[in-house]
Short mmCIF file of C-alpha atoms and ligand atoms in Angstrom, two decimals:
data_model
loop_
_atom_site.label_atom_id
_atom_site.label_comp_id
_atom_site.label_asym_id
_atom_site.label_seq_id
_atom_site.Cartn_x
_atom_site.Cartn_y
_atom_site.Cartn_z
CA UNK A 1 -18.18 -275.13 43.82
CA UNK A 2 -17.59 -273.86 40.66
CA UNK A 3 -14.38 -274.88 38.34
CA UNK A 4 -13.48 -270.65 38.50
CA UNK A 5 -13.72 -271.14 42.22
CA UNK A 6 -11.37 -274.08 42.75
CA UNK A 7 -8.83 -272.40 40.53
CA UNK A 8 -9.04 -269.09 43.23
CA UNK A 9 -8.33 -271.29 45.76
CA UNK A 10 -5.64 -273.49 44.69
CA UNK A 11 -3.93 -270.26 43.37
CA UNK A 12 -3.84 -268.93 46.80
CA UNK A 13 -2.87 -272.25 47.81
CA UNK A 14 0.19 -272.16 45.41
CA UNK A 15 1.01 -268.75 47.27
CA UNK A 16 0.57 -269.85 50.93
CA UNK A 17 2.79 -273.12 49.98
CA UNK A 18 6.13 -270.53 48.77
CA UNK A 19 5.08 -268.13 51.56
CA UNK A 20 8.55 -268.28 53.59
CA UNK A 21 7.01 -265.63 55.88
CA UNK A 22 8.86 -262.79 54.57
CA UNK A 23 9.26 -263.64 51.40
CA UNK A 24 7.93 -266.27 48.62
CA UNK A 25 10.05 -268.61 46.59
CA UNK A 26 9.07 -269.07 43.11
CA UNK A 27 8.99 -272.57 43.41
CA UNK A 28 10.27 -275.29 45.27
CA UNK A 29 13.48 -277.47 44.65
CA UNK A 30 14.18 -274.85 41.43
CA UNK A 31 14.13 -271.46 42.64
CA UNK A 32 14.31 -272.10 46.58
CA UNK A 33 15.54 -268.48 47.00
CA UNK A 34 13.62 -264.65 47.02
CA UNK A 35 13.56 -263.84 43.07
CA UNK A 36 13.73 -260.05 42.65
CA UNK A 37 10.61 -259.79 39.97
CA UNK A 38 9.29 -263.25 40.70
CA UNK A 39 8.77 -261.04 44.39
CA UNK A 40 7.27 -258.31 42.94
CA UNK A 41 4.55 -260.74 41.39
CA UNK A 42 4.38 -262.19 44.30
CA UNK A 43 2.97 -259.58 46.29
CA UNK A 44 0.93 -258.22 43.47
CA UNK A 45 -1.11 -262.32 44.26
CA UNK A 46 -1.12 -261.63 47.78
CA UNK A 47 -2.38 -258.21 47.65
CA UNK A 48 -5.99 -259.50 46.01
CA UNK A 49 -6.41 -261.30 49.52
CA UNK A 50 -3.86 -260.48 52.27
CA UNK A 51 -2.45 -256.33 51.55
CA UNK A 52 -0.37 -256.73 54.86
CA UNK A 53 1.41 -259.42 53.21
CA UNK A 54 1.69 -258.11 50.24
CA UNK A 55 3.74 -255.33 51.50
CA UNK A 56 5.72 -257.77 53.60
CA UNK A 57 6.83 -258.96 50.82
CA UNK A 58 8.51 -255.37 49.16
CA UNK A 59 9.39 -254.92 52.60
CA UNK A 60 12.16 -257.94 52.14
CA UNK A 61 13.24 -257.21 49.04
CA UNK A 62 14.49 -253.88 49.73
CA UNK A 63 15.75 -255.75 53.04
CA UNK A 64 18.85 -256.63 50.69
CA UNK A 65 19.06 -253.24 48.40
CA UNK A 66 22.62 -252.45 47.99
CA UNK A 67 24.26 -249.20 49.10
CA UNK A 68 24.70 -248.10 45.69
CA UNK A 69 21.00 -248.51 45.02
CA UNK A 70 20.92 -251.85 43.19
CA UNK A 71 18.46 -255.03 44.15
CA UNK A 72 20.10 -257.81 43.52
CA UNK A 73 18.17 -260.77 41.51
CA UNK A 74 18.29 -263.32 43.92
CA UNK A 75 18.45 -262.94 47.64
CA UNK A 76 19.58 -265.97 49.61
CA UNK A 77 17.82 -265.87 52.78
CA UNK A 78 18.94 -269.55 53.83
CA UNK A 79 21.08 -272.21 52.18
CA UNK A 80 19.62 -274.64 49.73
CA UNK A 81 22.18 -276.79 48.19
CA UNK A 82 19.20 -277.53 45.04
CA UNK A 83 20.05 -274.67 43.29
CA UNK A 84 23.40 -273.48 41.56
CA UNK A 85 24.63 -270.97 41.62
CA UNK A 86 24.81 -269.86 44.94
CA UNK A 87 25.62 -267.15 47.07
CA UNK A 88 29.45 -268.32 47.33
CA UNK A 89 29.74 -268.13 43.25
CA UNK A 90 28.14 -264.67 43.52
CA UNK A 91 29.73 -262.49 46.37
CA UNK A 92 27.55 -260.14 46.41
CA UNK A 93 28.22 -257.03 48.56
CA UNK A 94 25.14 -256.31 49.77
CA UNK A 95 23.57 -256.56 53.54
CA UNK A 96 21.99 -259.71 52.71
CA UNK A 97 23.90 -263.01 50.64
CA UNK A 98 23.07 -262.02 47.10
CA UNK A 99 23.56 -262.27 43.22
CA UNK A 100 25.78 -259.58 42.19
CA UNK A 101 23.44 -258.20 39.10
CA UNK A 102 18.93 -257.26 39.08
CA UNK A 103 16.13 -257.93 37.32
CA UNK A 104 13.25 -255.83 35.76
CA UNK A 105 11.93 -253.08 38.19
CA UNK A 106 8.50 -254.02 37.96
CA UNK A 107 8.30 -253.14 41.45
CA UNK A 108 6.78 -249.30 41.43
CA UNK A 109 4.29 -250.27 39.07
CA UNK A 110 3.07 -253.38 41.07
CA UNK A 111 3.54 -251.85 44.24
CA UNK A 112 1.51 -248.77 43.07
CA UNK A 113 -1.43 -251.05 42.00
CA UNK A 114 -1.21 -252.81 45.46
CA UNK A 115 -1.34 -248.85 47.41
CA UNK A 116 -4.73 -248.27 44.85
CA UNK A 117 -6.57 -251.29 46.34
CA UNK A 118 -5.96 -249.92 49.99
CA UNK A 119 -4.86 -246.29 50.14
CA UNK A 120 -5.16 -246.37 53.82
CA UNK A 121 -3.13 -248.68 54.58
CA UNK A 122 -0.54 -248.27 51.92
CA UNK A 123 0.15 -244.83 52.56
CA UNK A 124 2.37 -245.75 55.47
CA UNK A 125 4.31 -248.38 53.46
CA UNK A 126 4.61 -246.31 49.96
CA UNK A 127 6.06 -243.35 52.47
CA UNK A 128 8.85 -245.88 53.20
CA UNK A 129 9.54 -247.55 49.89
CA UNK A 130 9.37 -244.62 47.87
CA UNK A 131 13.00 -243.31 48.66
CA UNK A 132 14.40 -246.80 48.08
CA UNK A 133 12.65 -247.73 44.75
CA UNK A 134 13.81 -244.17 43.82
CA UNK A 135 17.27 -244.86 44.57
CA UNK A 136 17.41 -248.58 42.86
CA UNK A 137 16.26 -246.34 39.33
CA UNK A 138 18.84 -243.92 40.27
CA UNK A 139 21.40 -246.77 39.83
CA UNK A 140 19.55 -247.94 36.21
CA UNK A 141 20.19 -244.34 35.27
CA UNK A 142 23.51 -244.25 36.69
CA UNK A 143 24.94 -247.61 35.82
CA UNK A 144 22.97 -249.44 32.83
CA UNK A 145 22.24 -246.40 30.92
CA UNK A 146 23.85 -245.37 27.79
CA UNK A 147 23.12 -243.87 24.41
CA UNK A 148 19.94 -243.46 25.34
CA UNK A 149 19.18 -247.11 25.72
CA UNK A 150 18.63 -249.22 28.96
CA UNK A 151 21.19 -251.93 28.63
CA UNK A 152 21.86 -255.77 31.14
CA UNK A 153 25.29 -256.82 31.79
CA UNK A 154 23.93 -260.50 31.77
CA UNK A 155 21.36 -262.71 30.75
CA UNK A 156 19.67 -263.30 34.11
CA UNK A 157 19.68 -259.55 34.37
CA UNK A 158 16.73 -259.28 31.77
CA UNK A 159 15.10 -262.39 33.43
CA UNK A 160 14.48 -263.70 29.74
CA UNK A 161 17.53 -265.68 30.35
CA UNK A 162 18.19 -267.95 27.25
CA UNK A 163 15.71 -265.44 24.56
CA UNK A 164 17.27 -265.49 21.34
CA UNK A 165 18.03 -262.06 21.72
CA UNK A 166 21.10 -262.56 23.53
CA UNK A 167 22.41 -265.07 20.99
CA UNK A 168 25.03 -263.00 18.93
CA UNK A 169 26.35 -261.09 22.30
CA UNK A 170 26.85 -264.26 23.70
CA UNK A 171 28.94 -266.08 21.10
CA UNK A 172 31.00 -263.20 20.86
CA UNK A 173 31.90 -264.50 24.60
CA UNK A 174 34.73 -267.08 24.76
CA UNK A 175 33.93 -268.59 28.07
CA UNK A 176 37.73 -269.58 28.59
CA UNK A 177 38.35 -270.21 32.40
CA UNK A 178 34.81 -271.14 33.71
CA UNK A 179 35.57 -272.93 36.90
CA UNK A 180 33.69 -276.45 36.84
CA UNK A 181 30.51 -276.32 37.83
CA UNK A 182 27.40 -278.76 38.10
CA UNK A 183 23.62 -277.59 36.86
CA UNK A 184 21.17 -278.65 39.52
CA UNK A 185 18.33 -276.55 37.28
CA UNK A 186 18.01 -279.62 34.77
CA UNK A 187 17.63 -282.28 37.46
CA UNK A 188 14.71 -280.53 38.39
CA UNK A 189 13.26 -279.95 34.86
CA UNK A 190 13.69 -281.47 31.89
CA UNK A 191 16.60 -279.79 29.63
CA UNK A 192 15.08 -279.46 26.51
CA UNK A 193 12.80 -276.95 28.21
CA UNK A 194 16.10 -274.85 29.79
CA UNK A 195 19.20 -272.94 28.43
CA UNK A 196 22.03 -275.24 26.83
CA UNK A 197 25.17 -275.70 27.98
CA UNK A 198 26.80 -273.11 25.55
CA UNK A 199 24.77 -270.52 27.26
CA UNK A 200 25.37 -271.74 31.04
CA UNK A 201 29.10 -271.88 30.42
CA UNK A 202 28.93 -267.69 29.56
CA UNK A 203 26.45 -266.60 32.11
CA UNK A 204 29.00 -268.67 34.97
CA UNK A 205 31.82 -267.07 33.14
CA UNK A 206 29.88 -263.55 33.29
CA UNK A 207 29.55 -264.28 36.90
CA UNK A 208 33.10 -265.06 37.35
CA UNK A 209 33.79 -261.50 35.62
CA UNK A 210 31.36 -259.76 38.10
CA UNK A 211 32.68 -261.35 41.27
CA UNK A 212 36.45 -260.53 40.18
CA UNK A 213 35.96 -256.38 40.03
CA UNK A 214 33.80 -256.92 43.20
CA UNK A 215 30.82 -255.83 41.66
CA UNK A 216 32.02 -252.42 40.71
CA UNK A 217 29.20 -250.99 38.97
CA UNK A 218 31.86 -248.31 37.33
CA UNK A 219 34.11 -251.00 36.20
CA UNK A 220 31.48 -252.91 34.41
CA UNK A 221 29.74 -250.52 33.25
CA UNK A 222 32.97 -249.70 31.08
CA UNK A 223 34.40 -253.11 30.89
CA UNK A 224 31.41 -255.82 30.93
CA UNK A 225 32.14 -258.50 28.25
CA UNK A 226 28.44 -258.24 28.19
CA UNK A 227 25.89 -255.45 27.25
CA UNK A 228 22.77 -255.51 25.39
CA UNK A 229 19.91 -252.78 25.19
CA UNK A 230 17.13 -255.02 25.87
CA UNK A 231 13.19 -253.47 24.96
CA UNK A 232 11.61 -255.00 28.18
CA UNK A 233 13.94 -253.71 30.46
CA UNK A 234 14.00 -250.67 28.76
CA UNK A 235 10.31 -250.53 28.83
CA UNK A 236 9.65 -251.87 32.06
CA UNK A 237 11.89 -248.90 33.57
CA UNK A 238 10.38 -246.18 31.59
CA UNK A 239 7.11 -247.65 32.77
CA UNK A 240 8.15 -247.94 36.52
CA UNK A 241 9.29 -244.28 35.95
CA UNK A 242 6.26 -242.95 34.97
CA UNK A 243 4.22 -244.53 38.19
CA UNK A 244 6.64 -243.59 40.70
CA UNK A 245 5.87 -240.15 39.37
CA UNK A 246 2.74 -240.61 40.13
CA UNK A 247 3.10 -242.19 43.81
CA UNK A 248 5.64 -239.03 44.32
CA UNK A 249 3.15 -236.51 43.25
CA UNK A 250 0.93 -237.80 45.90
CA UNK A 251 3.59 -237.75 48.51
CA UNK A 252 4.21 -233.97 47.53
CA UNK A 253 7.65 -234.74 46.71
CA UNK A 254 10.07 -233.13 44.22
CA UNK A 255 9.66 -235.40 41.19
CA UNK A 256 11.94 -233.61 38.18
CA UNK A 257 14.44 -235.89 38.58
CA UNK A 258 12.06 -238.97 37.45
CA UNK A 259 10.77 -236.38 34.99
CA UNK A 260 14.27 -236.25 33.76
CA UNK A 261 14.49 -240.28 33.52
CA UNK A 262 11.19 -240.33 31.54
CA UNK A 263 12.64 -238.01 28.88
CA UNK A 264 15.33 -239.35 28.52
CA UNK A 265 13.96 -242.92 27.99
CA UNK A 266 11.26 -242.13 25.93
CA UNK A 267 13.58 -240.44 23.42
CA UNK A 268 16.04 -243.10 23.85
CA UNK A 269 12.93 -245.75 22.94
CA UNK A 270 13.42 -244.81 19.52
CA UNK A 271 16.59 -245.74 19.08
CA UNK A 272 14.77 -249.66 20.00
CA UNK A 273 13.58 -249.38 16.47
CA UNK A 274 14.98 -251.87 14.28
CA UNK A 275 13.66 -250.72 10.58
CA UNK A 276 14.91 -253.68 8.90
CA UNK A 277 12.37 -256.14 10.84
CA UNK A 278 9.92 -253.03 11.64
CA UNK A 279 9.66 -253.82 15.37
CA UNK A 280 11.48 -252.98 18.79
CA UNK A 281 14.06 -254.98 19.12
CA UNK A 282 17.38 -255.63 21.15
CA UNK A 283 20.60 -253.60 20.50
CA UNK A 284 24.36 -255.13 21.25
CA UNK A 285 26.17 -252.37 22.58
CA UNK A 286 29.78 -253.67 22.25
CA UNK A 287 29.06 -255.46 19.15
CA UNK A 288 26.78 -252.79 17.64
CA UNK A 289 24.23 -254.96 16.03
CA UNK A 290 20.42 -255.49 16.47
CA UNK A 291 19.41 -259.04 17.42
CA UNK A 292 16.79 -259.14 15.00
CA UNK A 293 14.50 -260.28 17.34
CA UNK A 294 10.56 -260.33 17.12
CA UNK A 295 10.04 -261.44 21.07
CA UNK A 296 7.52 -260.66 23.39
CA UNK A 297 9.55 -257.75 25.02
CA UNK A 298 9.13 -256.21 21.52
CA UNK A 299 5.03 -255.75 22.84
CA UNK A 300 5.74 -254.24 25.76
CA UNK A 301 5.79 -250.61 24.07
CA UNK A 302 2.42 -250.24 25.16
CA UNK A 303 3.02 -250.77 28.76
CA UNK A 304 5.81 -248.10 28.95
CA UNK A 305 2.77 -245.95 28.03
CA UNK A 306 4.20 -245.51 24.05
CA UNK A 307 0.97 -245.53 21.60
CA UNK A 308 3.09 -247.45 19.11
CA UNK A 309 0.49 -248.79 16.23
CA UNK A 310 3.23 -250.43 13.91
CA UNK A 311 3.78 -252.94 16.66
CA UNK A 312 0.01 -254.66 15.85
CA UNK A 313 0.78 -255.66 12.66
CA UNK A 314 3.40 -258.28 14.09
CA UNK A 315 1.20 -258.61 16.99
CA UNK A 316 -1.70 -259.89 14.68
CA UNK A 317 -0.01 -262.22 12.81
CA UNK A 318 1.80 -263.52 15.66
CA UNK A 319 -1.70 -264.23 17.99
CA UNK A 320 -2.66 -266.00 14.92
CA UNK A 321 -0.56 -268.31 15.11
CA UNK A 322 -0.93 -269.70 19.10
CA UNK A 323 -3.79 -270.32 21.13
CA UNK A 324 -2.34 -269.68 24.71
CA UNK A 325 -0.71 -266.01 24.78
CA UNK A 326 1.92 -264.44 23.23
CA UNK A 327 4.46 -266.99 22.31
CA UNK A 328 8.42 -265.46 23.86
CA UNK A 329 9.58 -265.33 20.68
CA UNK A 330 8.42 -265.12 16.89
CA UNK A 331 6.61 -268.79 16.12
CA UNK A 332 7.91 -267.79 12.71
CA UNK A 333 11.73 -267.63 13.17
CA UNK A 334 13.89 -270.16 12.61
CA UNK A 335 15.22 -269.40 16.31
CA UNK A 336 11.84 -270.60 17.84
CA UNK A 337 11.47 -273.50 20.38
CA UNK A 338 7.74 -273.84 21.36
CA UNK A 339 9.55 -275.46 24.69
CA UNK A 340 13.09 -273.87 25.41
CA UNK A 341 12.00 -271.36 28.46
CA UNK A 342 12.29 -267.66 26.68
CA UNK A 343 12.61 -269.21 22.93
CA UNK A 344 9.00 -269.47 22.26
CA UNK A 345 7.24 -270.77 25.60
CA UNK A 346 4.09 -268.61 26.65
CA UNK A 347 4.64 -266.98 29.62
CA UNK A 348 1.70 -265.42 32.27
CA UNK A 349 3.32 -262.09 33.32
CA UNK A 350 4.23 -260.78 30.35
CA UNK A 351 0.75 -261.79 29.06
CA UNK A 352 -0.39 -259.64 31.80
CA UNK A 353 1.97 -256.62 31.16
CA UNK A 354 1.13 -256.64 27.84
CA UNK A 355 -2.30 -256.61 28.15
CA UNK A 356 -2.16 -254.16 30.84
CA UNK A 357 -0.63 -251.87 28.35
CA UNK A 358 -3.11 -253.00 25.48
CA UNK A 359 -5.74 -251.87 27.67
CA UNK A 360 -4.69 -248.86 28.33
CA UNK A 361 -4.19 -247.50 24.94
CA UNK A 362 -7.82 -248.95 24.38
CA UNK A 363 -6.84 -251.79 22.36
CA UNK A 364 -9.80 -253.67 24.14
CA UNK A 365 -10.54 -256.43 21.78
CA UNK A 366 -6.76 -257.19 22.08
CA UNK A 367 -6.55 -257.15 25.65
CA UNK A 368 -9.06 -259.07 26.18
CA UNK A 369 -8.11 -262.03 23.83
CA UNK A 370 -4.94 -262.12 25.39
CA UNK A 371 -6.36 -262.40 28.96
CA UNK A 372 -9.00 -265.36 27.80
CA UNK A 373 -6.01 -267.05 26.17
CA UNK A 374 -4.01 -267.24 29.42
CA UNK A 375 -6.89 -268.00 31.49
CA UNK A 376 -7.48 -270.63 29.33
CA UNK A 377 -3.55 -272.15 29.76
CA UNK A 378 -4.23 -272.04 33.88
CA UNK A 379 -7.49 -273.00 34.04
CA UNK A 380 -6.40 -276.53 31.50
CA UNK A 381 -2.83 -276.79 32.28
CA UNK A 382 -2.38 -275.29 36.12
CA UNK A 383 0.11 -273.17 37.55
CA UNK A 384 3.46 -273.72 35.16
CA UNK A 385 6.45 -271.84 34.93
CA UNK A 386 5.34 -271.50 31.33
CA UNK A 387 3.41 -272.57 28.48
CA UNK A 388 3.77 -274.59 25.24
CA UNK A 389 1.48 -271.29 23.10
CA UNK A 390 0.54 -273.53 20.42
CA UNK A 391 -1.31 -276.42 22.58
CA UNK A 392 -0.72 -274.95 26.38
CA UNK A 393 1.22 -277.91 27.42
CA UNK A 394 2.82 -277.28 30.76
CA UNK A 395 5.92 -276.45 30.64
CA UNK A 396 9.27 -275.73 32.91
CA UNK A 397 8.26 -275.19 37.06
CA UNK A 398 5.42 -276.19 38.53
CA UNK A 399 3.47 -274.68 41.46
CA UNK A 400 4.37 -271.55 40.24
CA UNK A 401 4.38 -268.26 42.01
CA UNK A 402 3.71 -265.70 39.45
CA UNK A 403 1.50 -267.89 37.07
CA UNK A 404 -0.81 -267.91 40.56
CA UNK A 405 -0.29 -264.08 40.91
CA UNK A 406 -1.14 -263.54 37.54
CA UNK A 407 -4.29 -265.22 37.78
CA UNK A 408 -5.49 -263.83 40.96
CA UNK A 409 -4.53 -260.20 39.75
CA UNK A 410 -5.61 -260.38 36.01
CA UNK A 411 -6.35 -264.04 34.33
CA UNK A 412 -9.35 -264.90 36.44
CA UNK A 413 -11.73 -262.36 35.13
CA UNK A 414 -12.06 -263.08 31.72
CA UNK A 415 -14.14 -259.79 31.05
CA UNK A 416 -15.08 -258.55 27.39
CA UNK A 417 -17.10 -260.65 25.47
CA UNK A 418 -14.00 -261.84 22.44
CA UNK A 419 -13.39 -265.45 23.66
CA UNK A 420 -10.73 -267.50 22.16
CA UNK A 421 -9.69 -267.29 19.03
C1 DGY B 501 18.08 -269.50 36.74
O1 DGY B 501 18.90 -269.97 37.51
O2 DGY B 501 17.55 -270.14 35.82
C2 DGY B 501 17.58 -268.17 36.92
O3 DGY B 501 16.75 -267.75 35.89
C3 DGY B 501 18.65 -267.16 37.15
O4 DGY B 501 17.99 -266.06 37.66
#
């Protein structure tokens, strides 16, 4: 059997071992629980073999949607004492034990891509999601929308939990109060590859603040210690946006309300712009300063559909640099730590939503080279949380959920004839 062959396999093998049924961990003993995007990844994987699944899967998630709309970030289906925090830090005041904030709504997009590989069967399950996916971007528009700009009240809300984005917003924090609390993340992997202390001791404390008002989506939204425009989220909505559209169109339902979201995130894109690095970057509302960051949510114009060519420039002389995808953060910053989780580490799925979006604006060449180089960290290194994108070291998790996803849905066709670089 060929090497390609055993990679298929033991990718579906990584997604059969988190398969809890209903739902799939992202990996064992770190994230024992139902991650909201991790989930969405998830089914994306089991859709290339098993569409019932697949739609399982979205099925569970929006098992726990909130009656305001939201979908909370983690969903504790059982206890698991191996990770912290859990659902008695959170409170969340949904149907299901939860976190009390979300995650990127990759879900329409993914779940769109899942309906095109089996209308027939999807049409029944699209019918029932639509309203609900609907309803959780009501609540972005609603509640983490302002100026324009698409904006997290926490770290773990943007899923790029330690990026050096967050930085400035976060030492404006002082973390006074934190109850005492024990990390159970760094027993499982080593710490030099997770978020320091500093930055645990404000996103408990940012817990503590959310659990105090209840999770009043009002209140915070006015009174968050914490709220920064981030680019991926941003993009990732305006993206989600423009697919639900789409799946509504085909429905035959009235879709000028999403029209309505799209223009008023595309416009509000621009204000992304940060002049004085010449790239999309994150904007501190409450501190009104840009982060200066060059990251890899900066590349993720193309996927919210934006044709934006000042972005290759960076992009070039970034790819230059690494050999296994586009690094999390600028390899030339001081800030960058080939290792530290979202401070420089390579990571699959935004290699995938990147090139997803460099393909369709027919940068080819670049899409391509970006899909060889991540097929080239699984296929050498396995199924990691993340990559080191200088020498593709493993790095973080193991058995990984979306890294399999990614390769059964993108990474194992290598297509286009650019290699590596
Ligand atoms: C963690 O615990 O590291 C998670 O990223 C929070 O979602």
């Amino acid at each position: 059997m060929s090497l390609q062959n055993n990679i298929n396999l033991d990718a579906k093998k990584i997604l059969l071992i988190n398969d809890k049924g209903n739902y799939t961990i992202p990996t064992d003993g770190l994230y024992p629980f139902q991650w909201n995007w991790d989930s969405a990844f998830a089914a994306y994987g089991f859709a290339q073999f098993d569409i019932p699944r697949a739609w399982k899967e979205l099925e569970t998630l929006f098992s726990a949607q909130w009656n305001n709309g939201m979908v909370p970030h983690i969903i504790y289906h059982q206890i698991d004492d191996s990770y912290f925090p859990g659902p008695n830090i959170w409170k969340g005041i949904g149907p299901i034990p939860s976190s009390g904030i979300t995650q990127p709504p990759v879900v329409a997009s993914l779940m769109k891509k899942i309906w095109e590989l089996d209308t027939n069967y999807g049409n029944e399950q699209i019918r029932l999601l639509f309203p609900k996916v609907l309803k959780w971007h009501r609540w972005f528009m609603q509640w983490r929308f302002q100026e324009g700009l698409v904006f997290i009240n926490h770290p773990w809300e943007a899923g790029r939990d330690n990026a050096p984005d967050w930085d400035s917003a976060l030492a404006a924090i002082n973390p006074a109060g934190v109850a005492p609390y024990k990390r159970r993340d760094t027993e499982h992997v080593n710490p030099l590859m997770r978020p320091t202390k500093s930055d645990y001791d404000r996103y408990i404390w940012l817990v503590q603040q959310g659990r105090e008002c209840k999770w009043n989506a009002d209140w915070l939204r006015k009174n968050s210690s914490f709220k920064v425009a981030d680019p991926a989220m941003h993009f990732i909505l305006l993206r989600a946006n423009r697919d639900l559209r789409l799946i509504g169109i085909n429905l035959e339902e009235d879709i000028s309300e999403i029209d309505s979201w799209i223009a008023s995130l595309e416009k509000g894109a621009s204000k992304l712009w940060n002049a004085s690095i010449s790239s999309y970057d994150s904007f501190d509302l409450l501190n009104f300063n840009f982060a200066g960051s060059i990251s890899s949510a900066s590349f993720m114009c193309w996927y919210a559909g934006l044709y934006d060519k000042r972005m290759l420039t960076h992009y070039d002389r970034i790819m230059k640099k690494v050999k296994y995808g586009m690094p999390s953060y600028d390899p030339e910053s001081k800030r960058f730590d080939r290792k530290r989780y979202w401070r420089g580490p390579s990571w699959a799925i935004m290699n995938m939503l990147i090139g997803f979006g460099l393909e369709e604006v027919g940068e080819l060449k670049r899409a391509s080279l970006l899909k060889a180089q991540t097929n080239r960290a699984i296929s050498e290194n396995g199924f990691a949380e993340y990559f080191d994108p200088i020498d593709g070291s493993p790095a973080g998790g193991n058995t990984f959920t979306w890294t399999a996803a990614v390769w059964l849905g993108w990474a194992k066709t290598m297509g286009g004839a650019n290699g590596f670089n």
